[in-house]
PDB file of C-alpha atoms and ligand atoms in Angstrom:
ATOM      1  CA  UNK A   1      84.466 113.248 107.595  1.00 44.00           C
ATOM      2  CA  UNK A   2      84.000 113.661 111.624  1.00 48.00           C
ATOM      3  CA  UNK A   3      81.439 111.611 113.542  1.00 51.00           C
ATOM      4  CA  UNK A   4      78.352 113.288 113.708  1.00 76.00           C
ATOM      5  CA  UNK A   5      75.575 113.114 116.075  1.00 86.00           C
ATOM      6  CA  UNK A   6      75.529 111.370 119.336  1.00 92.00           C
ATOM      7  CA  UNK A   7      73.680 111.011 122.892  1.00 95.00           C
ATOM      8  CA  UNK A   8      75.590 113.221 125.730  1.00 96.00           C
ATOM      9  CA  UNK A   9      75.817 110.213 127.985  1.00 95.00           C
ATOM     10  CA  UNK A  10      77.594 108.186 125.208  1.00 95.00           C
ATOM     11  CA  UNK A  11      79.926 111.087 123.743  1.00 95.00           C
ATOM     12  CA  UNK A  12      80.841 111.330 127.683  1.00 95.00           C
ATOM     13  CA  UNK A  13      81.336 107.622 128.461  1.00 95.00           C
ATOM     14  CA  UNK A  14      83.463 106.860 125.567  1.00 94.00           C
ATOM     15  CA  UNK A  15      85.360 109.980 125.398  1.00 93.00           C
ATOM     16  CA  UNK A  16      86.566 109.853 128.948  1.00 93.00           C
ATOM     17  CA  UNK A  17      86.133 105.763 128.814  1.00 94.00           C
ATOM     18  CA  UNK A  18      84.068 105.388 131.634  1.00 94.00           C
ATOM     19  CA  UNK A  19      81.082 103.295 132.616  1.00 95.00           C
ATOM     20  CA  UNK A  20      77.938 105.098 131.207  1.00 94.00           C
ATOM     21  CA  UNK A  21      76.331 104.541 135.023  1.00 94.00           C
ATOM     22  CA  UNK A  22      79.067 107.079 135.896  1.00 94.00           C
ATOM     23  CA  UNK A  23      78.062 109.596 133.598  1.00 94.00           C
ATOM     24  CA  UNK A  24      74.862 110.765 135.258  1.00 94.00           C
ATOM     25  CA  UNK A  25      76.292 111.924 138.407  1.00 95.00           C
ATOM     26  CA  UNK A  26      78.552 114.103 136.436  1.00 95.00           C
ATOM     27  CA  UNK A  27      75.259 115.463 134.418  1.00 96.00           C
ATOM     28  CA  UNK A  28      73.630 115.902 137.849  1.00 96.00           C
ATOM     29  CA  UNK A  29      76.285 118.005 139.433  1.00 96.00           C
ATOM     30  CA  UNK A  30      76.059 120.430 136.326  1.00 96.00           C
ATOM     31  CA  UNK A  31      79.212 119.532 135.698  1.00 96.00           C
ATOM     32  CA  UNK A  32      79.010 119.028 132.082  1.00 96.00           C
ATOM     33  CA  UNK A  33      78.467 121.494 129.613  1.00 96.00           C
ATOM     34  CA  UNK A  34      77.360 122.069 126.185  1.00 96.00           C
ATOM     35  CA  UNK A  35      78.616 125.249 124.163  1.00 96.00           C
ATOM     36  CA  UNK A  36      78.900 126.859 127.966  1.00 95.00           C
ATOM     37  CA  UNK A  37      75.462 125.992 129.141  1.00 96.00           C
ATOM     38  CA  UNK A  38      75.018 122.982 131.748  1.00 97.00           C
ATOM     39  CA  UNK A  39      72.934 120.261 130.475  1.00 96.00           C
ATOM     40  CA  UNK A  40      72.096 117.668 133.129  1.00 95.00           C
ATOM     41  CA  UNK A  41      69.747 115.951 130.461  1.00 94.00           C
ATOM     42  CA  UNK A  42      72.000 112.560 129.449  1.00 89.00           C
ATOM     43  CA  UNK A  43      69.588 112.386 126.151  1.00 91.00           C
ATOM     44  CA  UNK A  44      70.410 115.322 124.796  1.00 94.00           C
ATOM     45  CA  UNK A  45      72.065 114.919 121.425  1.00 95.00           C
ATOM     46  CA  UNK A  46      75.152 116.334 120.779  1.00 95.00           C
ATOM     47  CA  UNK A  47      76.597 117.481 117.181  1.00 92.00           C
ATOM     48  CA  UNK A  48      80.184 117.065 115.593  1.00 91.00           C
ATOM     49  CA  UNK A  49      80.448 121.277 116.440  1.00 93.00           C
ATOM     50  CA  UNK A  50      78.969 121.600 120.227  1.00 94.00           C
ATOM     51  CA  UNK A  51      82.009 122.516 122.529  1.00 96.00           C
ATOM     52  CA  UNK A  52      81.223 119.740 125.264  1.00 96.00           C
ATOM     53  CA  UNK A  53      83.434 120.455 128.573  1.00 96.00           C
ATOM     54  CA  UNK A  54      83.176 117.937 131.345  1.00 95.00           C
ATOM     55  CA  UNK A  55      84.470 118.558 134.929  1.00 93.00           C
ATOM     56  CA  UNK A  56      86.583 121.246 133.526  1.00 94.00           C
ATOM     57  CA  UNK A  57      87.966 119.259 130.518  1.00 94.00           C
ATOM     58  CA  UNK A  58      87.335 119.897 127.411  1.00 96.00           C
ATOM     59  CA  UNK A  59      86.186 117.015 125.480  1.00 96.00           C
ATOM     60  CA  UNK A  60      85.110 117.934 122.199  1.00 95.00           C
ATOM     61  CA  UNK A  61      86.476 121.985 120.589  1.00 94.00           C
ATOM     62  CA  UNK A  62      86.073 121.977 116.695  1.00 92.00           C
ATOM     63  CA  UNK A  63      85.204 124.854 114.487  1.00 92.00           C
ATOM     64  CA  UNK A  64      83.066 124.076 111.180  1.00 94.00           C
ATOM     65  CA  UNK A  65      84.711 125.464 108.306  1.00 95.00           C
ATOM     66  CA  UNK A  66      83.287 126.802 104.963  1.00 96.00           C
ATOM     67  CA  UNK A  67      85.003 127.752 101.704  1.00 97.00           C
ATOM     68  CA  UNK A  68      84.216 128.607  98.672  1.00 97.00           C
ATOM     69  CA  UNK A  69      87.300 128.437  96.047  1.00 98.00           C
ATOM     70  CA  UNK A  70      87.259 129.279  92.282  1.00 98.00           C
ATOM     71  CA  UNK A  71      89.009 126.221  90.221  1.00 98.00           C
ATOM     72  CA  UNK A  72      90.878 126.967  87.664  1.00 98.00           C
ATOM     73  CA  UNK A  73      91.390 124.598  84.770  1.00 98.00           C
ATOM     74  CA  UNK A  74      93.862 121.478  85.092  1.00 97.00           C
ATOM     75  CA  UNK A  75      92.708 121.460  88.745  1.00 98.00           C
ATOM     76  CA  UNK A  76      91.252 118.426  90.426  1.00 98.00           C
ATOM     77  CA  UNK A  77      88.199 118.216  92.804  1.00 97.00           C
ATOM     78  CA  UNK A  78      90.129 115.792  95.250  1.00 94.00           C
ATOM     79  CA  UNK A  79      91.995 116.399  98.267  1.00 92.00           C
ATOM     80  CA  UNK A  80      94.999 114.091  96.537  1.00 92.00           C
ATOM     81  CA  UNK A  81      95.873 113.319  93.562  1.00 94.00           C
ATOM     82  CA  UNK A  82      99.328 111.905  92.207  1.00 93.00           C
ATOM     83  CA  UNK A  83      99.265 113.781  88.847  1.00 94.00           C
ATOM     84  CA  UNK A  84      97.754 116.999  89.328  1.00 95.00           C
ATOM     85  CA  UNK A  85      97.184 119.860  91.910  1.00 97.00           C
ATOM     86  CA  UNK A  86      94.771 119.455  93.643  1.00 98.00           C
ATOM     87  CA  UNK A  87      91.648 122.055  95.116  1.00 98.00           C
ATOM     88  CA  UNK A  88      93.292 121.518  98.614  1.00 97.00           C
ATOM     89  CA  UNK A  89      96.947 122.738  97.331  1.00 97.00           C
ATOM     90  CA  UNK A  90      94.960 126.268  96.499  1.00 97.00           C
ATOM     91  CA  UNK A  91      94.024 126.474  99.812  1.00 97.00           C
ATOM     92  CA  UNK A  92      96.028 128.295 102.180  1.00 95.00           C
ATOM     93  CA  UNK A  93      94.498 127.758 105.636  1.00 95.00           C
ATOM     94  CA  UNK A  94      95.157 126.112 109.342  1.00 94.00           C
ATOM     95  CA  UNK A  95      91.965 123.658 108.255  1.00 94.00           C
ATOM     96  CA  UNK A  96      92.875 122.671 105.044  1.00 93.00           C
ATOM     97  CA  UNK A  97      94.103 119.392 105.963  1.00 94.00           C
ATOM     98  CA  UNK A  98      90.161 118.726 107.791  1.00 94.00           C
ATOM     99  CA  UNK A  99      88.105 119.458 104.502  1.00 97.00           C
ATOM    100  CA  UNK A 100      86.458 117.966 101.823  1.00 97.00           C
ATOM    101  CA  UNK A 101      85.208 118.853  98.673  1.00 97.00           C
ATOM    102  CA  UNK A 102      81.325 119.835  98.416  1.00 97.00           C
ATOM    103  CA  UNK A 103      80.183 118.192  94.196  1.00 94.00           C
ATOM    104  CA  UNK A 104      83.246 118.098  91.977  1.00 96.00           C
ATOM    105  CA  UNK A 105      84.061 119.814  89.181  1.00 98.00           C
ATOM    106  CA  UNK A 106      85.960 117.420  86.141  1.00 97.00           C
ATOM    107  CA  UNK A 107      89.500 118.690  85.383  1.00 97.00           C
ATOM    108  CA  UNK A 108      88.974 121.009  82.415  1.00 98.00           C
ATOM    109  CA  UNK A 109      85.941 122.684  84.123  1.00 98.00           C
ATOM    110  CA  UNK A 110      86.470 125.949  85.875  1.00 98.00           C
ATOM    111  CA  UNK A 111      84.008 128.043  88.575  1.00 98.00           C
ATOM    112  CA  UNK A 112      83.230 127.652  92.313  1.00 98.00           C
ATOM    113  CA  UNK A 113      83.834 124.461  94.520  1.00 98.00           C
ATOM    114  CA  UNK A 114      82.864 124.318  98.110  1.00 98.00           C
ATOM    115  CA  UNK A 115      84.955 123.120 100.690  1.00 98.00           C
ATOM    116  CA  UNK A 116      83.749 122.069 104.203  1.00 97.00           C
ATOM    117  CA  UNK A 117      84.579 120.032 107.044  1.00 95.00           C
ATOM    118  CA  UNK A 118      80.611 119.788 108.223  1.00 94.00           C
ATOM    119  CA  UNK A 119      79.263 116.413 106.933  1.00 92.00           C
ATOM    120  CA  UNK A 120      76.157 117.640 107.191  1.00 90.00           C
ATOM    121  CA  UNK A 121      75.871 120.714 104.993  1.00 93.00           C
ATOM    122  CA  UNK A 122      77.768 118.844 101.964  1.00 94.00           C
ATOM    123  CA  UNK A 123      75.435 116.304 102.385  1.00 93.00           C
ATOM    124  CA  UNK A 124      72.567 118.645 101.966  1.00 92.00           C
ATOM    125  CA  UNK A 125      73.393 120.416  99.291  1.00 94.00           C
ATOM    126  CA  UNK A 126      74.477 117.497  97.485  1.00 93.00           C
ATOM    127  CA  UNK A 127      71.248 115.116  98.256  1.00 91.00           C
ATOM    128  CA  UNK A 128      69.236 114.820  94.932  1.00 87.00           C
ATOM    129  CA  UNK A 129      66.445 115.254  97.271  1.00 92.00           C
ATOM    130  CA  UNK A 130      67.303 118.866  97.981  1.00 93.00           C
ATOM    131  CA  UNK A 131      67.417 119.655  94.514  1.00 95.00           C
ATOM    132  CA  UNK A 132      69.968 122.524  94.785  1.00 97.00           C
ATOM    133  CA  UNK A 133      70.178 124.579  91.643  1.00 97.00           C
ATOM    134  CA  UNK A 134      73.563 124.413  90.431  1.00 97.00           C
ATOM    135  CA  UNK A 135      74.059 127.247  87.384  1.00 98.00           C
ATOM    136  CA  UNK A 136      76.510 126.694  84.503  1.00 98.00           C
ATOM    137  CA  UNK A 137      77.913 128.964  81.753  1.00 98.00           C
ATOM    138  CA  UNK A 138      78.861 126.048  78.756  1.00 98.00           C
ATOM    139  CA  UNK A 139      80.326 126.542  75.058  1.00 98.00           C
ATOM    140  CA  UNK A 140      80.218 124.418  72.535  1.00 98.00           C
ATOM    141  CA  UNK A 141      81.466 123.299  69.107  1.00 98.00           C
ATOM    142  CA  UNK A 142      78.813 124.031  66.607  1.00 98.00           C
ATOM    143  CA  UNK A 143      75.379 126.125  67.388  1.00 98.00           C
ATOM    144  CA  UNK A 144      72.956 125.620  69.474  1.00 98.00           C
ATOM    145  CA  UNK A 145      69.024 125.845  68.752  1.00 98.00           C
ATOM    146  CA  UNK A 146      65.469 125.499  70.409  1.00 98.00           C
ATOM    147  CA  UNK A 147      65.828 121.732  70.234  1.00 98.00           C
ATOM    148  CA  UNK A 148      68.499 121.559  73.159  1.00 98.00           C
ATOM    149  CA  UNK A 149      66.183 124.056  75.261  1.00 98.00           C
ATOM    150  CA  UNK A 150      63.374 121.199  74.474  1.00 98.00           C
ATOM    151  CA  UNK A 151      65.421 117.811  74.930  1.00 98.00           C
ATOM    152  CA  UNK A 152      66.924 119.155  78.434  1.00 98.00           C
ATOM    153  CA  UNK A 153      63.972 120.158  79.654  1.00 98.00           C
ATOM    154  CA  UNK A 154      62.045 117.278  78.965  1.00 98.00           C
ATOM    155  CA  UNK A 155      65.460 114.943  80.327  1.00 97.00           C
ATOM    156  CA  UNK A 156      67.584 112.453  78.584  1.00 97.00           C
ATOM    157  CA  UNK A 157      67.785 108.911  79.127  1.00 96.00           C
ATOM    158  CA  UNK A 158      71.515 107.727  80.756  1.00 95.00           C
ATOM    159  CA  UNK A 159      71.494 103.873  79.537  1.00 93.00           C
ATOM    160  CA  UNK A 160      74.667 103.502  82.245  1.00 93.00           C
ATOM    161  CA  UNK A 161      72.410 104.466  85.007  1.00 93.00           C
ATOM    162  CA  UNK A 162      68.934 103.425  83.821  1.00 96.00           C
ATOM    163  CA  UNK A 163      67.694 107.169  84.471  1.00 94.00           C
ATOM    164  CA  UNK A 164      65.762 109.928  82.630  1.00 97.00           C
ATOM    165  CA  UNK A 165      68.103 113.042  83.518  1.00 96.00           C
ATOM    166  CA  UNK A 166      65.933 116.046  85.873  1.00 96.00           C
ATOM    167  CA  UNK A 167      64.625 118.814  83.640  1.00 97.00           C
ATOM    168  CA  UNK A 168      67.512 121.486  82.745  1.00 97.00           C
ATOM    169  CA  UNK A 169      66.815 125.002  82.187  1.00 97.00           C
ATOM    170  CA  UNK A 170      68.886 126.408  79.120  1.00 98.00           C
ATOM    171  CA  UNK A 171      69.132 129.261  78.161  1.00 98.00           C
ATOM    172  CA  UNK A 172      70.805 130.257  74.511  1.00 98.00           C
ATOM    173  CA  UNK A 173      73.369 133.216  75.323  1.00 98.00           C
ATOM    174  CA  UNK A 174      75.003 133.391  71.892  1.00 98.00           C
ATOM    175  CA  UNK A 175      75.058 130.569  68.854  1.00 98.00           C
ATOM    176  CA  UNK A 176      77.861 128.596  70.944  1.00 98.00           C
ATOM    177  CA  UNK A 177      77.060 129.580  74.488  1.00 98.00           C
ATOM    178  CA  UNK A 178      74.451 128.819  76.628  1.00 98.00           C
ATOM    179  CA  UNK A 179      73.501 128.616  80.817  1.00 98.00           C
ATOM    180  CA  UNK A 180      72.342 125.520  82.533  1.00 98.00           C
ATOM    181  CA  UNK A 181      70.898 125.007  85.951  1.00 98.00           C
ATOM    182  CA  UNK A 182      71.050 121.467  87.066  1.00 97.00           C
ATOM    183  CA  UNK A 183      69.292 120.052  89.737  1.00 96.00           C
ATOM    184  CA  UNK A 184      71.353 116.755  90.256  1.00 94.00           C
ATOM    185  CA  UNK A 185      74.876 115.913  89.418  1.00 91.00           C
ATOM    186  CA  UNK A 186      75.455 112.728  87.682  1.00 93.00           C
ATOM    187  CA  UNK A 187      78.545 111.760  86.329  1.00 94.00           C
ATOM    188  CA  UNK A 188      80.020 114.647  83.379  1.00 96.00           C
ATOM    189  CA  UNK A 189      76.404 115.165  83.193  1.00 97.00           C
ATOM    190  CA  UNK A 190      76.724 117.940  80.858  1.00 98.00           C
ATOM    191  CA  UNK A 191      78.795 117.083  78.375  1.00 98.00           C
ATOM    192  CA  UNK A 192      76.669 113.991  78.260  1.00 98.00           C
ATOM    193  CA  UNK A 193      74.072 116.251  77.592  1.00 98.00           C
ATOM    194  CA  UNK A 194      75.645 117.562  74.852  1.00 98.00           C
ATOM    195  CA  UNK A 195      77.028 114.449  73.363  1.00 97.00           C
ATOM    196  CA  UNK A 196      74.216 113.849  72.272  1.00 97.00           C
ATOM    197  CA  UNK A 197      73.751 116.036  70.100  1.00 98.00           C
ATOM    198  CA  UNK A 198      77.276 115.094  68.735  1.00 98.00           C
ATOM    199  CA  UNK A 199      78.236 118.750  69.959  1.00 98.00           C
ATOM    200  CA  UNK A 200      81.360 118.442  72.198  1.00 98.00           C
ATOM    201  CA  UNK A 201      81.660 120.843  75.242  1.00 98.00           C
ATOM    202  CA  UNK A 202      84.458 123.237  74.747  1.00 98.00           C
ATOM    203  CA  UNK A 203      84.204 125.097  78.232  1.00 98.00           C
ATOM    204  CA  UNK A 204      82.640 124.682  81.024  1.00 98.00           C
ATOM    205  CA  UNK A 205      82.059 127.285  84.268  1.00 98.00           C
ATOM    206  CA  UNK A 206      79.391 126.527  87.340  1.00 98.00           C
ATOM    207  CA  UNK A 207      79.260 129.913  88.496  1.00 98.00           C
ATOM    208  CA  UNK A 208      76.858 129.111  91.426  1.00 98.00           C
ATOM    209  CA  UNK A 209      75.893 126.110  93.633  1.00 97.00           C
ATOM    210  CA  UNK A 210      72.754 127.038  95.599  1.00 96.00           C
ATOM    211  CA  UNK A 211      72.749 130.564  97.297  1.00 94.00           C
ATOM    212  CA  UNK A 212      76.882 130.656  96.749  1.00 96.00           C
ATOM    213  CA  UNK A 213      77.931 132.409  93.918  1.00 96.00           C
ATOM    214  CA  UNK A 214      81.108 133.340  92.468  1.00 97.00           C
ATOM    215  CA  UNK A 215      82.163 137.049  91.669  1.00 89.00           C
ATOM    216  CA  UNK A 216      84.803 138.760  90.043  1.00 90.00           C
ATOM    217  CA  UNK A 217      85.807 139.492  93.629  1.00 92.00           C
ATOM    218  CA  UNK A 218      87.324 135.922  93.049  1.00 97.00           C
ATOM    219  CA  UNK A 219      89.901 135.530  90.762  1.00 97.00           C
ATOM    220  CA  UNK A 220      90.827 131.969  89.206  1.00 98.00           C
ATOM    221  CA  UNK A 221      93.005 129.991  91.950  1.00 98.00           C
ATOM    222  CA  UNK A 222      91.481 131.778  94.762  1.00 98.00           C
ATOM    223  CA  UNK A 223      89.888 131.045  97.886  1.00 97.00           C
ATOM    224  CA  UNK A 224      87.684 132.689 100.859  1.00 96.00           C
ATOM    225  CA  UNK A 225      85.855 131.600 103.883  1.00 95.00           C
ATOM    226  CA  UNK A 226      82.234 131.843 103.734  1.00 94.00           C
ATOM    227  CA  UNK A 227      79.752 132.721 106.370  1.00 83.00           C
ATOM    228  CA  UNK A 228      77.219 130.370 106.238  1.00 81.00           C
ATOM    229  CA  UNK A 229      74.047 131.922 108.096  1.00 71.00           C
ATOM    230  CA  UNK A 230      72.831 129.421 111.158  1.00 70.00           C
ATOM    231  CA  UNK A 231      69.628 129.134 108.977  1.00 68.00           C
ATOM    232  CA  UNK A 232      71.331 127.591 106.610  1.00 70.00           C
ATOM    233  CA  UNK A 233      72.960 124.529 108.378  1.00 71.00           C
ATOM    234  CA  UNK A 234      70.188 122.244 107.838  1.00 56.00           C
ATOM    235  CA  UNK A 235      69.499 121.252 111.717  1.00 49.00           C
ATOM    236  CA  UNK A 236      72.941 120.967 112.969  1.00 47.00           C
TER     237      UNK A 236
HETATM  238  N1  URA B   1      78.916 118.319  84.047  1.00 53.20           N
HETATM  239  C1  URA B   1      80.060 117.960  83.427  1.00 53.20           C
HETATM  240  O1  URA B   1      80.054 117.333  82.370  1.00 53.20           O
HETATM  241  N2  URA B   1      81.230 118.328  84.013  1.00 53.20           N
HETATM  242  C2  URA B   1      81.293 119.019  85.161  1.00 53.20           C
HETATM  243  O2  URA B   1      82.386 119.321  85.643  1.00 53.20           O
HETATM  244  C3  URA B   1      80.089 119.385  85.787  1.00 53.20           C
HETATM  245  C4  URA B   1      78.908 119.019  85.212  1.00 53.20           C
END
């Protein structure tokens, strides 16, 4: 992941690795500029994404990427991996190589994965703070009833990380199938869920992670860019 957020005056002095006293003239001249505008302000602060330009050099050019991809099974949510393909070996694009993966999926679980290169909008929608609905299609061994509906919703306690799980909406599709919206992510969190019940989890699908959804636009293995709208990149 790329470095961030920085003052002008800083992102200058380092980048062209002069004194930070020298920077100001430049500022003052209007020869530096931020996504084409001249900023003589030496506080301003500067993201991973602004095109900075200084006397006529640029200094800083990089395009935030967005993806969405639909894993297949036998997949892994890495960018390497030694035994399987990988999400990034599905991906056929110039940026591949400067993404990473936005909440992973476990091997035998299928559905959408996001793929970024801006820090800032995995983070996001990854934070348990922002509470980003994540939706799941599940099937299991033997049936389901109203006491799963109950026990999610009121949360389970995970002795490994001393935690009551968030309250799960489920909803019974069929006797074996159900869909889950999670709020938080921890570790194989739903088949954890399940286990104890004794009921193993014999597929698993997220079909959407916040406003992103997948459609049958995208078949299993594929991958397209997403436009993510400017109101969406959490103060960039
Ligand atoms: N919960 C799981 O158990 N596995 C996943 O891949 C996602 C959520």
């Amino acid at each position: 992941m790329h470095s961030k957020r920085a003052r002008l005056d800083r992102f200058i002095a380092r980048h062209c690795q002069i004194p930070l006293k020298s920077v100001k003239p430049l500022l003052a001249r209007g020869l530096v500029s931020v996504n084409g505008v001249a900023v003589a302000d030496s506080q301003v602060v500067i993201g991973e994404f602004d095109r900075i330009v200084s006397d006529g050099v640029v200094l800083q050019d990089r395009t935030p990427w967005y993806f969405m991809l639909h894993k297949p099974v036998g997949v892994v949510s890495a960018t390497r991996d030694s035994q399987h393909r990988t999400v990034l070996d599905l991906i056929n694009h110039p940026a591949k190589e400067s993404l990473h993966v936005v909440g992973r999926l476990d091997l035998n679980t299928s559905g959408l994965v996001l793929l970024t290169n801006d820090g800032r909008w995995s983070r996001a929608l990854m934070s348990p703070v922002s509470k980003v609905p994540k939706r799941y299609q599940v099937r299991v061994r033997d049936p389901l009833d109203e006491r799963y509906v109950k026990a999610f919703a009121e949360g389970l306690y995970f002795e490994t990380e001393n935690i009551v799980t968030a309250p799960v909406g489920l909803t019974l599709t069929s006797a074996t199938t159900a869909e889950l919206v999670l709020t938080e992510g921890k570790y194989h969190q739903i088949k954890r869920m399940f286990g104890r019940f004794r009921n193993p989890v014999l597929a698993l699908h997220r079909s959407a992670v916040g406003p992103y959804r997948l459609d049958d636009s995208l078949a299993s293995g594929e991958f397209r860019p997403l436009v993510v709208p400017r109101d969406r990149l959490h103060d960039r």
